[in-house]
Amino acid sequence: MNGAVSALRARRAAGHGYIAFSFYSSSSTTTAAASEAWDGRFRLHKPRGQHLLTNPRVLDAIARHAALRPGDAVLEVGPGTGNLTARLLASPAASVAAVEIDPRMVEAVTARAGALGLAHKLTVISGDAVAVEFPEFDVCVANIPYGISSPLIAKLLFGRHRFRTATLLLQKEFARRLVATPGDGEYNRLAANVRLVADVRLLMDVSKRDFVPVPKVDSSLVEIRPRDAVPAVDLGEWLAFTRACFGQKNKTLGAIFKQKRMVLELFRRSRRRPEGHDRTGSDDGVCVGALDDDNDEGDHQGKDDDRGAGPGDFAEEEVVAFKDRIVGALESSELAGKRPAKLSNDELLRLLRLFNERDVWFH
Ligand code: SAH
């Protein structure tokens, strides 16, 4: 880019309110309000989740909730034109790494940081947040594109980086599912998987009217705080187990695990498992792409669960003996009559352990 164009861009950026405001000053509202407005300089792409958060009070509140400390390295996903980024840069945090897929937004947020005189604190990573490697970070703060909520949370929580908190703006319904607790009508696989390793809480609801363009859905701000101590369970095994449980979460565990199709599937998986290979504690190569593919009623209800469940290349007696092991685990758990969505993770972990002790494996 030549100097003249660059200067012009900077002027345009400043003209559109890319000016410094004080994150911590309450008198900044008017200035900030002007600076958040969307100037329509290019078409926003809804399938990319490009709904810009333009309410300065909400943006301030997100930054406040993130409670950034001096020296923090912040990760932001989908900075867009930088409305939230500007606050993160103005905070006591040492640096912000922002991952953005749209080159136009990369340019916009870069120009914004420059206009604020805070470019030295910002690194923009151009690419898909689900695919790129994240840098080390202490805190993640983001109004993310809602389409990647589940894989992104999986990547944050089961990826290789340790961090203090993730403060994320999410679609309201997704946020409700995320913070649900056992026994809630909407308790689900996503919540169970996330709760295995983190505490989650709802911070505030945000109206769809605070975005440009106005989306169809409302939003909620959620804090995810990874636990210091997580249960000693093989992650792949746990994820496969919760998939089996929550695939039919309104049936009892007894009904789920005694179905012939389930018995045969677990029989195959358990036989496939290499002899004497203890998987506990190793989560290498585990695919954690989706945490919330529970299938609720959908596919399974009212259908013949036994269809296509022929014995194949093994003896019927072997399968019968295997089913006895499943029944044994269920009986000693005393959970056979319970529905998965009512169980705490401790109870689910206990049942998984009882299965594994009897050489019934899910992964
Ligand atoms: N955080 C900004 C913008 C939110 S819109 C604000 O609050 O105003 C969501 C942003 O995420 C857009 O800039 C969009 O281009 C970007 N985005 C969409 N999919 C992405 C992906 N897979 N990886 C990184 N960024 C993505």
mmCIF file of C-alpha atoms and ligand atoms in Angstrom:
data_model
loop_
_atom_site.group_PDB
_atom_site.id
_atom_site.type_symbol
_atom_site.label_atom_id
_atom_site.label_comp_id
_atom_site.label_asym_id
_atom_site.label_seq_id
_atom_site.Cartn_x
_atom_site.Cartn_y
_atom_site.Cartn_z
ATOM 1 C CA MET A 1 0.000 0.000 0.000
ATOM 2 C CA ASN A 2 1.518 3.365 -0.913
ATOM 3 C CA GLY A 3 1.862 6.170 1.571
ATOM 4 C CA ALA A 4 -0.927 8.307 0.138
ATOM 5 C CA VAL A 5 -3.486 5.510 0.245
ATOM 6 C CA SER A 6 -2.360 4.512 3.674
ATOM 7 C CA ALA A 7 -2.678 8.089 4.940
ATOM 8 C CA LEU A 8 -6.095 8.372 3.333
ATOM 9 C CA ARG A 9 -7.216 5.165 4.994
ATOM 10 C CA ALA A 10 -5.955 6.371 8.330
ATOM 11 C CA ARG A 11 -7.825 9.663 7.880
ATOM 12 C CA ARG A 12 -10.979 7.861 6.846
ATOM 13 C CA ALA A 13 -10.629 5.593 9.816
ATOM 14 C CA ALA A 14 -10.200 8.569 12.118
ATOM 15 C CA GLY A 15 -13.102 10.316 10.401
ATOM 16 C CA HIS A 16 -15.270 7.363 11.189
ATOM 17 C CA GLY A 17 -14.538 7.645 14.789
ATOM 18 C CA TYR A 18 -11.514 5.415 15.165
ATOM 19 C CA ILE A 19 -10.355 7.639 17.910
ATOM 20 C CA ALA A 20 -9.087 6.927 21.323
ATOM 21 C CA PHE A 21 -11.585 6.676 24.102
ATOM 22 C CA SER A 22 -10.987 5.811 27.641
ATOM 23 C CA PHE A 23 -12.037 2.326 28.507
ATOM 24 C CA TYR A 24 -12.114 3.183 32.163
ATOM 25 C CA SER A 25 -13.727 6.588 31.918
ATOM 26 C CA SER A 26 -17.464 6.939 32.299
ATOM 27 C CA SER A 27 -17.465 10.193 30.349
ATOM 28 C CA SER A 28 -16.448 8.337 27.201
ATOM 29 C CA THR A 29 -19.930 7.171 26.251
ATOM 30 C CA THR A 30 -20.684 9.836 23.648
ATOM 31 C CA THR A 31 -17.304 9.574 21.963
ATOM 32 C CA ALA A 32 -17.391 5.807 22.079
ATOM 33 C CA ALA A 33 -20.929 5.703 20.725
ATOM 34 C CA ALA A 34 -19.771 7.565 17.651
ATOM 35 C CA SER A 35 -16.812 5.275 17.218
ATOM 36 C CA GLU A 36 -18.749 2.015 17.350
ATOM 37 C CA ALA A 37 -21.174 2.941 14.603
ATOM 38 C CA TRP A 38 -20.888 0.944 11.412
ATOM 39 C CA ASP A 39 -20.135 3.155 8.423
ATOM 40 C CA GLY A 40 -21.207 0.684 5.761
ATOM 41 C CA ARG A 41 -17.875 0.825 3.950
ATOM 42 C CA PHE A 42 -18.299 -2.763 2.788
ATOM 43 C CA ARG A 43 -20.982 -5.416 2.798
ATOM 44 C CA LEU A 44 -21.219 -7.401 6.000
ATOM 45 C CA HIS A 45 -21.393 -11.101 5.356
ATOM 46 C CA LYS A 46 -24.071 -12.753 7.491
ATOM 47 C CA PRO A 47 -23.045 -16.357 6.805
ATOM 48 C CA ARG A 48 -19.682 -15.434 8.343
ATOM 49 C CA GLY A 49 -21.512 -14.247 11.444
ATOM 50 C CA GLN A 50 -20.639 -10.631 10.736
ATOM 51 C CA HIS A 51 -22.917 -8.917 13.209
ATOM 52 C CA LEU A 52 -20.955 -6.102 14.777
ATOM 53 C CA LEU A 53 -21.574 -5.259 18.394
ATOM 54 C CA THR A 54 -22.148 -1.532 18.436
ATOM 55 C CA ASN A 55 -23.539 -0.704 21.883
ATOM 56 C CA PRO A 56 -20.651 0.909 23.792
ATOM 57 C CA ARG A 57 -22.144 0.056 27.178
ATOM 58 C CA VAL A 58 -22.242 -3.623 26.303
ATOM 59 C CA LEU A 59 -18.725 -3.497 24.863
ATOM 60 C CA ASP A 60 -17.485 -1.823 28.048
ATOM 61 C CA ALA A 61 -19.270 -4.417 30.162
ATOM 62 C CA ILE A 62 -17.649 -7.309 28.282
ATOM 63 C CA ALA A 63 -14.203 -5.796 28.768
ATOM 64 C CA ARG A 64 -14.977 -5.193 32.454
ATOM 65 C CA HIS A 65 -16.180 -8.760 33.003
ATOM 66 C CA ALA A 66 -12.982 -10.076 31.413
ATOM 67 C CA ALA A 67 -11.073 -8.492 34.335
ATOM 68 C CA LEU A 68 -7.835 -8.181 32.413
ATOM 69 C CA ARG A 69 -4.659 -7.843 34.427
ATOM 70 C CA PRO A 70 -1.377 -6.142 33.669
ATOM 71 C CA GLY A 71 0.756 -8.488 31.614
ATOM 72 C CA ASP A 72 -2.123 -10.581 30.291
ATOM 73 C CA ALA A 73 -1.934 -11.981 26.794
ATOM 74 C CA VAL A 74 -5.438 -11.823 25.348
ATOM 75 C CA LEU A 75 -6.862 -13.965 22.561
ATOM 76 C CA GLU A 76 -9.777 -12.547 20.588
ATOM 77 C CA VAL A 77 -11.641 -14.524 17.937
ATOM 78 C CA GLY A 78 -13.382 -12.631 15.139
ATOM 79 C CA PRO A 79 -12.414 -9.019 15.988
ATOM 80 C CA GLY A 80 -14.362 -7.634 13.038
ATOM 81 C CA THR A 81 -13.790 -3.887 12.812
ATOM 82 C CA GLY A 82 -12.334 -3.876 16.306
ATOM 83 C CA ASN A 83 -15.076 -2.513 18.569
ATOM 84 C CA LEU A 84 -14.159 -4.950 21.320
ATOM 85 C CA THR A 85 -10.491 -5.084 20.320
ATOM 86 C CA ALA A 86 -10.193 -1.342 20.991
ATOM 87 C CA ARG A 87 -11.213 -1.936 24.605
ATOM 88 C CA LEU A 88 -8.931 -4.912 25.027
ATOM 89 C CA LEU A 89 -6.029 -2.867 23.668
ATOM 90 C CA ALA A 90 -6.837 0.026 26.018
ATOM 91 C CA SER A 91 -6.977 -2.311 29.030
ATOM 92 C CA PRO A 92 -4.025 -3.149 31.280
ATOM 93 C CA ALA A 93 -3.390 -6.326 29.255
ATOM 94 C CA ALA A 94 0.015 -6.536 27.620
ATOM 95 C CA SER A 95 -1.055 -7.801 24.220
ATOM 96 C CA VAL A 96 -3.978 -8.920 22.083
ATOM 97 C CA ALA A 97 -3.831 -11.629 19.419
ATOM 98 C CA ALA A 98 -6.914 -11.449 17.214
ATOM 99 C CA VAL A 99 -7.813 -14.261 14.806
ATOM 100 C CA GLU A 100 -9.887 -13.058 11.864
ATOM 101 C CA ILE A 101 -10.921 -14.912 8.725
ATOM 102 C CA ASP A 102 -12.020 -11.985 6.525
ATOM 103 C CA PRO A 103 -9.151 -9.968 4.984
ATOM 104 C CA ARG A 104 -11.327 -6.831 4.960
ATOM 105 C CA MET A 105 -11.756 -7.157 8.716
ATOM 106 C CA VAL A 106 -8.054 -7.874 9.154
ATOM 107 C CA GLU A 107 -7.370 -4.561 7.486
ATOM 108 C CA ALA A 108 -10.073 -2.759 9.455
ATOM 109 C CA VAL A 109 -8.932 -3.915 12.875
ATOM 110 C CA THR A 110 -5.292 -3.261 12.005
ATOM 111 C CA ALA A 111 -6.154 0.297 10.952
ATOM 112 C CA ARG A 112 -8.203 0.770 14.088
ATOM 113 C CA ALA A 113 -5.327 -0.231 16.362
ATOM 114 C CA GLY A 114 -3.053 2.107 14.393
ATOM 115 C CA ALA A 115 -5.475 5.017 14.753
ATOM 116 C CA LEU A 116 -5.612 4.365 18.486
ATOM 117 C CA GLY A 117 -1.820 4.377 18.690
ATOM 118 C CA LEU A 118 -1.983 0.821 20.078
ATOM 119 C CA ALA A 119 -0.772 -1.179 17.078
ATOM 120 C CA HIS A 120 2.230 -2.378 19.091
ATOM 121 C CA LYS A 121 -0.101 -4.360 21.357
ATOM 122 C CA LEU A 122 -1.995 -6.085 18.547
ATOM 123 C CA THR A 123 -1.134 -9.153 16.478
ATOM 124 C CA VAL A 124 -3.728 -10.079 13.881
ATOM 125 C CA ILE A 125 -3.718 -13.704 12.819
ATOM 126 C CA SER A 126 -5.389 -14.060 9.453
ATOM 127 C CA GLY A 127 -7.249 -17.343 9.183
ATOM 128 C CA ASP A 128 -9.968 -19.645 10.447
ATOM 129 C CA ALA A 129 -9.997 -19.696 14.240
ATOM 130 C CA VAL A 130 -10.983 -23.356 14.257
ATOM 131 C CA ALA A 131 -7.995 -24.300 12.098
ATOM 132 C CA VAL A 132 -5.113 -21.952 12.979
ATOM 133 C CA GLU A 133 -2.748 -22.599 15.811
ATOM 134 C CA PHE A 134 -3.453 -20.277 18.728
ATOM 135 C CA PRO A 135 -0.575 -18.482 20.432
ATOM 136 C CA GLU A 136 -0.146 -18.773 24.194
ATOM 137 C CA PHE A 137 -2.783 -16.689 25.958
ATOM 138 C CA ASP A 138 -4.040 -15.999 29.477
ATOM 139 C CA VAL A 139 -7.551 -14.880 28.707
ATOM 140 C CA CYS A 140 -9.863 -15.242 25.738
ATOM 141 C CA VAL A 141 -12.399 -12.474 25.190
ATOM 142 C CA ALA A 142 -14.575 -12.481 22.131
ATOM 143 C CA ASN A 143 -17.835 -11.809 20.406
ATOM 144 C CA ILE A 144 -17.397 -14.817 18.178
ATOM 145 C CA PRO A 145 -19.178 -15.862 14.989
ATOM 146 C CA TYR A 146 -21.875 -18.071 16.508
ATOM 147 C CA GLY A 147 -21.496 -20.767 13.857
ATOM 148 C CA ILE A 148 -18.193 -21.901 15.364
ATOM 149 C CA SER A 149 -19.258 -21.854 19.036
ATOM 150 C CA SER A 150 -18.999 -25.565 19.671
ATOM 151 C CA PRO A 151 -15.729 -26.373 17.850
ATOM 152 C CA LEU A 152 -14.145 -23.227 19.251
ATOM 153 C CA ILE A 153 -15.047 -24.065 22.843
ATOM 154 C CA ALA A 154 -13.788 -27.603 22.251
ATOM 155 C CA LYS A 155 -10.537 -26.215 20.901
ATOM 156 C CA LEU A 156 -10.126 -23.850 23.848
ATOM 157 C CA LEU A 157 -10.930 -26.400 26.537
ATOM 158 C CA PHE A 158 -9.338 -29.513 25.099
ATOM 159 C CA GLY A 159 -6.530 -27.842 23.191
ATOM 160 C CA ARG A 160 -3.023 -27.530 24.465
ATOM 161 C CA HIS A 161 -3.117 -24.087 26.063
ATOM 162 C CA ARG A 162 -3.847 -23.410 29.700
ATOM 163 C CA PHE A 163 -5.741 -20.176 30.281
ATOM 164 C CA ARG A 164 -7.492 -18.374 33.122
ATOM 165 C CA THR A 165 -10.880 -17.540 31.636
ATOM 166 C CA ALA A 166 -12.757 -17.293 28.366
ATOM 167 C CA THR A 167 -15.405 -14.555 28.322
ATOM 168 C CA LEU A 168 -17.506 -15.240 25.249
ATOM 169 C CA LEU A 169 -20.579 -13.699 23.733
ATOM 170 C CA LEU A 170 -22.694 -16.548 22.411
ATOM 171 C CA GLN A 171 -26.126 -17.126 20.977
ATOM 172 C CA LYS A 172 -28.506 -17.008 23.923
ATOM 173 C CA GLU A 173 -29.931 -20.515 23.423
ATOM 174 C CA PHE A 174 -26.443 -21.976 23.070
ATOM 175 C CA ALA A 175 -25.355 -20.145 26.224
ATOM 176 C CA ARG A 176 -28.340 -21.560 28.117
ATOM 177 C CA ARG A 177 -27.403 -25.059 27.013
ATOM 178 C CA LEU A 178 -23.811 -24.461 28.006
ATOM 179 C CA VAL A 179 -24.621 -23.358 31.561
ATOM 180 C CA ALA A 180 -27.385 -25.943 32.127
ATOM 181 C CA THR A 181 -26.946 -28.210 35.125
ATOM 182 C CA PRO A 182 -27.990 -31.855 35.602
ATOM 183 C CA GLY A 183 -31.737 -32.076 36.024
ATOM 184 C CA ASP A 184 -32.445 -28.940 33.966
ATOM 185 C CA GLY A 185 -34.692 -29.788 31.039
ATOM 186 C CA GLU A 186 -31.992 -28.613 28.671
ATOM 187 C CA TYR A 187 -29.046 -30.430 30.267
ATOM 188 C CA ASN A 188 -27.111 -31.985 27.446
ATOM 189 C CA ARG A 189 -23.871 -33.459 26.189
ATOM 190 C CA LEU A 190 -22.266 -30.070 25.544
ATOM 191 C CA ALA A 191 -22.769 -29.004 29.154
ATOM 192 C CA ALA A 192 -21.590 -32.358 30.532
ATOM 193 C CA ASN A 193 -18.432 -32.292 28.406
ATOM 194 C CA VAL A 194 -17.603 -28.706 29.253
ATOM 195 C CA ARG A 195 -18.294 -29.260 32.954
ATOM 196 C CA LEU A 196 -15.800 -32.074 33.001
ATOM 197 C CA VAL A 197 -12.978 -29.572 32.713
ATOM 198 C CA ALA A 198 -14.417 -26.113 33.441
ATOM 199 C CA ASP A 199 -16.861 -24.048 35.450
ATOM 200 C CA VAL A 200 -19.258 -21.961 33.433
ATOM 201 C CA ARG A 201 -21.513 -19.084 34.369
ATOM 202 C CA LEU A 202 -23.868 -16.714 32.670
ATOM 203 C CA LEU A 203 -22.797 -13.085 33.022
ATOM 204 C CA MET A 204 -25.481 -11.132 31.166
ATOM 205 C CA ASP A 205 -27.930 -11.200 28.301
ATOM 206 C CA VAL A 206 -27.422 -8.922 25.308
ATOM 207 C CA SER A 207 -30.218 -7.815 23.013
ATOM 208 C CA LYS A 208 -30.081 -8.473 19.284
ATOM 209 C CA ARG A 209 -30.684 -4.719 18.873
ATOM 210 C CA ASP A 210 -27.136 -4.052 20.074
ATOM 211 C CA PHE A 211 -25.731 -5.463 16.820
ATOM 212 C CA VAL A 212 -25.452 -4.246 13.227
ATOM 213 C CA PRO A 213 -27.001 -5.771 11.233
ATOM 214 C CA VAL A 214 -29.604 -6.909 13.765
ATOM 215 C CA PRO A 215 -29.418 -10.719 13.934
ATOM 216 C CA LYS A 216 -32.387 -13.039 14.446
ATOM 217 C CA VAL A 217 -31.181 -14.174 17.863
ATOM 218 C CA ASP A 218 -30.374 -12.628 21.213
ATOM 219 C CA SER A 219 -27.029 -13.217 22.873
ATOM 220 C CA SER A 220 -25.570 -13.971 26.279
ATOM 221 C CA LEU A 221 -22.171 -13.366 27.771
ATOM 222 C CA VAL A 222 -20.679 -16.439 29.429
ATOM 223 C CA GLU A 223 -17.548 -17.028 31.445
ATOM 224 C CA ILE A 224 -15.736 -20.331 31.078
ATOM 225 C CA ARG A 225 -13.115 -20.983 33.723
ATOM 226 C CA PRO A 226 -10.973 -24.114 33.288
ATOM 227 C CA ARG A 227 -10.635 -26.132 36.501
ATOM 228 C CA ASP A 228 -7.268 -26.644 38.110
ATOM 229 C CA ALA A 229 -7.986 -30.292 38.744
ATOM 230 C CA VAL A 230 -9.820 -32.391 36.199
ATOM 231 C CA PRO A 231 -10.927 -36.014 36.631
ATOM 232 C CA ALA A 232 -8.429 -38.669 35.542
ATOM 233 C CA VAL A 233 -10.383 -40.023 32.614
ATOM 234 C CA ASP A 234 -9.324 -40.672 29.055
ATOM 235 C CA LEU A 235 -10.851 -37.853 27.053
ATOM 236 C CA GLY A 236 -11.630 -39.931 23.977
ATOM 237 C CA GLU A 237 -13.322 -42.519 26.147
ATOM 238 C CA TRP A 238 -15.338 -39.872 27.984
ATOM 239 C CA LEU A 239 -16.464 -38.122 24.785
ATOM 240 C CA ALA A 240 -17.526 -41.410 23.183
ATOM 241 C CA PHE A 241 -19.339 -42.369 26.391
ATOM 242 C CA THR A 242 -21.265 -39.087 26.607
ATOM 243 C CA ARG A 243 -22.143 -39.418 22.918
ATOM 244 C CA ALA A 244 -23.664 -42.830 23.653
ATOM 245 C CA CYS A 245 -25.516 -41.546 26.731
ATOM 246 C CA PHE A 246 -26.865 -38.271 25.373
ATOM 247 C CA GLY A 247 -27.711 -39.615 21.923
ATOM 248 C CA GLN A 248 -30.937 -40.771 23.534
ATOM 249 C CA LYS A 249 -30.971 -38.666 26.634
ATOM 250 C CA ASN A 250 -34.636 -39.152 27.419
ATOM 251 C CA LYS A 251 -34.333 -42.911 27.731
ATOM 252 C CA THR A 252 -33.071 -44.516 30.885
ATOM 253 C CA LEU A 253 -29.477 -45.683 30.920
ATOM 254 C CA GLY A 254 -30.760 -49.243 31.212
ATOM 255 C CA ALA A 255 -32.802 -48.859 28.037
ATOM 256 C CA ILE A 256 -29.931 -47.172 26.212
ATOM 257 C CA PHE A 257 -27.243 -49.694 27.036
ATOM 258 C CA LYS A 258 -29.281 -52.866 26.758
ATOM 259 C CA GLN A 259 -30.411 -52.213 23.187
ATOM 260 C CA LYS A 260 -29.053 -54.905 20.949
ATOM 261 C CA ARG A 261 -27.584 -52.378 18.542
ATOM 262 C CA MET A 262 -25.739 -50.607 21.354
ATOM 263 C CA VAL A 263 -24.500 -53.909 22.791
ATOM 264 C CA LEU A 264 -23.131 -54.951 19.386
ATOM 265 C CA GLU A 265 -21.496 -51.601 18.784
ATOM 266 C CA LEU A 266 -19.786 -51.641 22.170
ATOM 267 C CA PHE A 267 -18.832 -55.274 21.654
ATOM 268 C CA ARG A 268 -17.078 -54.342 18.393
ATOM 269 C CA ARG A 269 -15.337 -51.376 19.929
ATOM 270 C CA SER A 270 -14.218 -53.275 23.009
ATOM 271 C CA ARG A 271 -12.858 -56.171 20.908
ATOM 272 C CA ARG A 272 -10.981 -53.762 18.659
ATOM 273 C CA ARG A 273 -9.184 -52.309 21.628
ATOM 274 C CA PRO A 274 -5.553 -53.482 21.756
ATOM 275 C CA GLU A 275 -4.846 -55.972 24.573
ATOM 276 C CA GLY A 276 -3.321 -54.493 27.682
ATOM 277 C CA HIS A 277 -3.320 -50.987 26.246
ATOM 278 C CA ASP A 278 -4.255 -48.652 29.036
ATOM 279 C CA ARG A 279 -5.659 -45.508 27.538
ATOM 280 C CA THR A 280 -6.305 -43.720 30.767
ATOM 281 C CA GLY A 281 -4.638 -40.354 30.926
ATOM 282 C CA SER A 282 -3.724 -40.149 27.272
ATOM 283 C CA ASP A 283 -5.732 -37.859 25.050
ATOM 284 C CA ASP A 284 -3.453 -37.776 22.045
ATOM 285 C CA GLY A 285 -5.188 -37.875 18.734
ATOM 286 C CA VAL A 286 -8.639 -37.404 20.193
ATOM 287 C CA CYS A 287 -11.028 -35.602 17.917
ATOM 288 C CA VAL A 288 -13.002 -33.149 19.990
ATOM 289 C CA GLY A 289 -14.562 -31.289 17.077
ATOM 290 C CA ALA A 290 -18.107 -31.387 18.342
ATOM 291 C CA LEU A 291 -19.120 -31.385 21.956
ATOM 292 C CA ASP A 292 -22.837 -31.132 21.474
ATOM 293 C CA ASP A 293 -23.970 -33.600 18.872
ATOM 294 C CA ASP A 294 -26.522 -35.122 21.196
ATOM 295 C CA ASN A 295 -29.406 -36.250 19.198
ATOM 296 C CA ASP A 296 -32.187 -36.015 21.755
ATOM 297 C CA GLU A 297 -35.426 -37.547 20.573
ATOM 298 C CA GLY A 298 -34.728 -37.389 16.845
ATOM 299 C CA ASP A 299 -33.462 -40.522 15.272
ATOM 300 C CA HIS A 300 -33.976 -43.098 17.894
ATOM 301 C CA GLN A 301 -37.401 -42.705 19.363
ATOM 302 C CA GLY A 302 -40.061 -45.084 18.217
ATOM 303 C CA LYS A 303 -37.821 -46.941 15.835
ATOM 304 C CA ASP A 304 -36.724 -50.535 15.916
ATOM 305 C CA ASP A 305 -33.407 -50.239 17.630
ATOM 306 C CA ASP A 306 -32.427 -53.776 16.828
ATOM 307 C CA ARG A 307 -32.584 -53.544 13.070
ATOM 308 C CA GLY A 308 -29.513 -54.688 11.204
ATOM 309 C CA ALA A 309 -27.983 -56.065 14.353
ATOM 310 C CA GLY A 310 -26.925 -59.447 13.114
ATOM 311 C CA PRO A 311 -24.119 -61.183 14.956
ATOM 312 C CA GLY A 312 -21.642 -60.867 12.041
ATOM 313 C CA ASP A 313 -18.302 -62.650 12.418
ATOM 314 C CA PHE A 314 -18.521 -63.554 16.079
ATOM 315 C CA ALA A 315 -20.423 -66.092 18.108
ATOM 316 C CA GLU A 316 -23.753 -65.190 19.625
ATOM 317 C CA GLU A 317 -22.570 -66.517 23.038
ATOM 318 C CA GLU A 318 -19.747 -64.002 23.072
ATOM 319 C CA VAL A 319 -22.231 -61.184 22.632
ATOM 320 C CA VAL A 320 -24.492 -62.592 25.330
ATOM 321 C CA ALA A 321 -21.559 -62.755 27.734
ATOM 322 C CA PHE A 322 -20.594 -59.204 26.788
ATOM 323 C CA LYS A 323 -24.131 -57.992 27.436
ATOM 324 C CA ASP A 324 -23.932 -59.573 30.892
ATOM 325 C CA ARG A 325 -20.916 -57.379 31.601
ATOM 326 C CA ILE A 326 -22.902 -54.299 30.549
ATOM 327 C CA VAL A 327 -25.812 -55.322 32.744
ATOM 328 C CA GLY A 328 -23.396 -56.004 35.620
ATOM 329 C CA ALA A 329 -21.961 -52.495 35.359
ATOM 330 C CA LEU A 330 -25.429 -50.958 35.221
ATOM 331 C CA GLU A 331 -26.575 -52.962 38.227
ATOM 332 C CA SER A 332 -23.639 -52.107 40.402
ATOM 333 C CA SER A 333 -23.982 -48.433 39.462
ATOM 334 C CA GLU A 334 -27.636 -48.449 40.529
ATOM 335 C CA LEU A 335 -28.184 -45.916 37.762
ATOM 336 C CA ALA A 336 -30.013 -48.116 35.243
ATOM 337 C CA GLY A 337 -33.361 -46.457 35.936
ATOM 338 C CA LYS A 338 -31.989 -42.920 35.598
ATOM 339 C CA ARG A 339 -31.898 -40.687 32.534
ATOM 340 C CA PRO A 340 -28.510 -39.303 31.483
ATOM 341 C CA ALA A 341 -29.657 -35.678 31.661
ATOM 342 C CA LYS A 342 -30.317 -36.077 35.385
ATOM 343 C CA LEU A 343 -26.856 -37.346 36.288
ATOM 344 C CA SER A 344 -23.917 -35.384 37.606
ATOM 345 C CA ASN A 345 -20.553 -35.896 35.972
ATOM 346 C CA ASP A 346 -19.431 -37.780 39.078
ATOM 347 C CA GLU A 347 -22.208 -40.285 38.514
ATOM 348 C CA LEU A 348 -21.467 -40.537 34.806
ATOM 349 C CA LEU A 349 -17.773 -41.024 35.557
ATOM 350 C CA ARG A 350 -18.598 -43.741 38.069
ATOM 351 C CA LEU A 351 -20.690 -45.578 35.485
ATOM 352 C CA LEU A 352 -17.965 -45.238 32.860
ATOM 353 C CA ARG A 353 -15.424 -46.634 35.314
ATOM 354 C CA LEU A 354 -17.686 -49.608 36.055
ATOM 355 C CA PHE A 355 -18.009 -50.284 32.312
ATOM 356 C CA ASN A 356 -14.248 -49.997 31.769
ATOM 357 C CA GLU A 357 -13.508 -52.277 34.743
ATOM 358 C CA ARG A 358 -15.587 -54.919 32.979
ATOM 359 C CA ASP A 359 -13.729 -54.293 29.722
ATOM 360 C CA VAL A 360 -16.592 -52.458 28.111
ATOM 361 C CA TRP A 361 -15.019 -49.640 26.097
ATOM 362 C CA PHE A 362 -16.538 -46.799 24.143
ATOM 363 C CA HIS A 363 -13.653 -45.404 22.179
HETATM 364 N N1 SAH B 1 -16.120 -9.062 17.470
HETATM 365 C C1 SAH B 1 -16.632 -8.101 16.495
HETATM 366 C C2 SAH B 1 -17.163 -8.767 15.239
HETATM 367 C C3 SAH B 1 -18.130 -9.864 15.443
HETATM 368 S S1 SAH B 1 -18.717 -10.470 13.915
HETATM 369 C C4 SAH B 1 -17.715 -7.256 17.166
HETATM 370 O O1 SAH B 1 -18.121 -7.597 18.255
HETATM 371 O O2 SAH B 1 -18.126 -6.271 16.590
HETATM 372 C C5 SAH B 1 -17.797 -11.998 13.821
HETATM 373 C C6 SAH B 1 -16.410 -11.817 13.204
HETATM 374 O O3 SAH B 1 -15.825 -13.124 13.133
HETATM 375 C C7 SAH B 1 -16.401 -11.290 11.789
HETATM 376 O O4 SAH B 1 -15.409 -10.311 11.685
HETATM 377 C C8 SAH B 1 -16.073 -12.494 10.917
HETATM 378 O O5 SAH B 1 -15.395 -12.158 9.720
HETATM 379 C C9 SAH B 1 -15.207 -13.295 11.850
HETATM 380 N N2 SAH B 1 -15.184 -14.746 11.573
HETATM 381 C C10 SAH B 1 -16.160 -15.523 11.048
HETATM 382 N N3 SAH B 1 -15.783 -16.806 10.991
HETATM 383 C C11 SAH B 1 -14.520 -16.856 11.502
HETATM 384 C C12 SAH B 1 -13.583 -17.904 11.714
HETATM 385 N N4 SAH B 1 -13.882 -19.160 11.399
HETATM 386 N N5 SAH B 1 -12.383 -17.590 12.249
HETATM 387 C C13 SAH B 1 -12.074 -16.315 12.573
HETATM 388 N N6 SAH B 1 -12.924 -15.283 12.393
HETATM 389 C C14 SAH B 1 -14.128 -15.547 11.874
#
